[in-house]
Amino acid sequence: MPENFKPLQWTDELATGVDVIDKQHKMLINILNDANRCFRDRGDRELQKKVIDDLLSYTVYHFDTEEELMETSGLGDISPDDELKHIHEHRAFTGKAREYQSAVHDGNSIDYESVFSFLNGWLVNHVMGTDKKLGAFLNSK
Ligand SMILES: [Fe+2]
C-alpha cells in the first residue's frame, strides 16, 4: 500500500486540550480515512462523490466551530495575525478539497495519491501547529 494511504491514527500528540476540537478532529480523521480508502479501492463514482462531499461538509462544520471559538474568545483582538493565519490555513484546505470535489463530480480523473498526500499532510501539520496553539490560548482564558 502506498505510503499516502496509511490511515491517519489519533494519538495524544494531536490533542489540543479543548474537548470539542479534539472530538471533531477524531471524527475528521475517520472521515478522511474513509475517503482515502474509497479512492484507494477505486470505489464507484457515486461513492467517491459521497465521501468527498461528506469530507467537505464536515470540514466546513469543524472550521466554523474553531472560528467561532476564536471569535468568542477575543483572539482577533489580542493576536489578529494568529487569527488571520489560522483562517487562511482553513481556506487553503477547503479550496483544495473543493477543487477535488468538482473534479470528482465532473468525472475528471484525479491523482488521488497526491490529493490525499496533501489532505493528510495538511491535517497533521495544522493540528500539531496551529490548532494546538489555539488550544493553548483557549485554555489560558
Ligand atoms: Fe484549525
XYZ file of C-alpha atoms and ligand atoms in Angstrom:
142
model
C 0.000 0.000 0.000
C 1.471 3.382 -0.921
C 2.656 5.470 1.985
C -0.025 8.089 1.368
C -2.824 5.668 2.065
C -1.709 4.735 5.535
C -4.689 5.578 7.698
C -4.161 8.511 9.994
C -4.154 7.491 13.610
C -5.297 9.590 16.520
C -2.616 9.932 19.177
C -2.430 12.092 22.298
C 0.212 14.111 20.483
C -2.625 15.568 18.409
C -4.634 16.686 21.443
C -5.276 20.424 21.670
C -6.713 20.118 25.181
C -10.057 21.555 24.046
C -12.666 18.834 24.210
C -14.933 19.904 21.363
C -11.988 20.431 19.000
C -10.385 17.093 19.873
C -13.676 15.230 19.357
C -14.150 16.847 15.973
C -10.564 16.109 14.967
C -11.103 12.410 15.757
C -14.218 12.458 13.589
C -12.400 14.280 10.807
C -9.629 11.683 10.841
C -12.243 8.915 10.490
C -13.937 10.651 7.571
C -10.624 11.355 5.869
C -9.580 7.716 6.320
C -12.887 6.564 4.796
C -12.311 8.850 1.841
C -8.718 7.612 1.467
C -9.920 4.011 1.421
C -12.683 4.688 -1.075
C -10.312 6.267 -3.590
C -7.591 3.708 -2.990
C -10.044 0.883 -3.624
C -11.404 2.775 -6.618
C -14.898 2.863 -5.167
C -17.575 3.631 -7.723
C -18.119 7.203 -8.788
C -21.264 7.708 -6.684
C -19.437 6.574 -3.564
C -16.488 8.820 -4.409
C -18.860 11.770 -4.733
C -20.409 10.942 -1.381
C -17.128 10.640 0.516
C -15.699 13.864 -0.877
C -18.999 15.667 -0.138
C -19.027 14.276 3.428
C -15.411 15.263 3.928
C -16.025 18.785 2.779
C -19.210 19.358 4.747
C -17.723 18.032 7.979
C -14.586 20.097 7.442
C -16.607 23.280 6.949
C -18.629 22.494 10.084
C -15.435 21.891 12.062
C -13.698 25.050 10.825
C -16.811 27.037 11.733
C -16.573 25.674 15.289
C -12.943 26.730 15.626
C -13.521 30.119 14.039
C -16.472 30.714 16.367
C -14.211 29.904 19.335
C -11.626 32.373 18.036
C -14.344 34.995 17.788
C -15.874 34.459 21.224
C -12.513 34.172 22.996
C -11.351 37.518 21.605
C -8.304 36.041 19.843
C -8.760 38.528 16.990
C -8.305 41.468 19.372
C -5.304 40.011 21.161
C -3.484 38.304 18.272
C -5.088 39.356 14.968
C -2.198 37.881 12.974
C -2.688 34.470 14.569
C -6.379 34.548 13.827
C -5.856 35.576 10.198
C -3.165 32.971 9.641
C -5.408 30.294 11.116
C -8.387 31.233 8.949
C -6.122 31.443 5.915
C -4.921 27.867 6.518
C -8.536 26.685 6.778
C -9.344 28.318 3.434
C -6.346 26.617 1.820
C -7.751 23.235 2.835
C -11.335 23.886 1.745
C -10.124 25.455 -1.505
C -8.125 22.362 -2.371
C -10.876 19.985 -1.249
C -13.406 21.897 -3.404
C -11.144 21.507 -6.432
C -11.152 17.747 -5.881
C -14.885 17.742 -5.263
C -15.520 19.468 -8.603
C -13.197 17.070 -10.393
C -14.975 14.038 -8.912
C -18.413 15.443 -9.716
C -17.379 16.363 -13.259
C -15.981 12.894 -13.819
C -12.428 14.142 -14.347
C -9.655 11.845 -13.305
C -7.735 12.985 -10.273
C -4.358 11.972 -8.981
C -5.753 10.728 -5.701
C -2.366 9.845 -4.246
C -1.309 13.458 -4.429
C -4.776 14.551 -3.260
C -4.598 12.523 -0.070
C -0.956 13.181 0.425
C -1.888 16.879 0.550
C -5.010 16.473 2.719
C -3.427 14.054 5.214
C -0.257 16.096 5.479
C -2.199 19.322 5.883
C -4.348 17.895 8.668
C -1.467 16.622 10.769
C 0.611 19.791 10.314
C -2.315 22.085 11.009
C -3.436 20.241 14.145
C 0.097 19.899 15.513
C 0.924 23.544 14.958
C -1.921 25.998 14.524
C -4.699 24.166 16.382
C -2.512 23.316 19.373
C -1.559 26.954 19.614
C -5.253 27.885 19.549
C -5.951 25.243 22.203
C -3.274 26.696 24.467
C -4.764 30.164 24.021
C -8.319 28.983 24.775
C -7.153 27.068 27.836
C -5.303 30.105 29.143
C -8.525 32.108 29.278
Fe -7.837 24.845 12.739
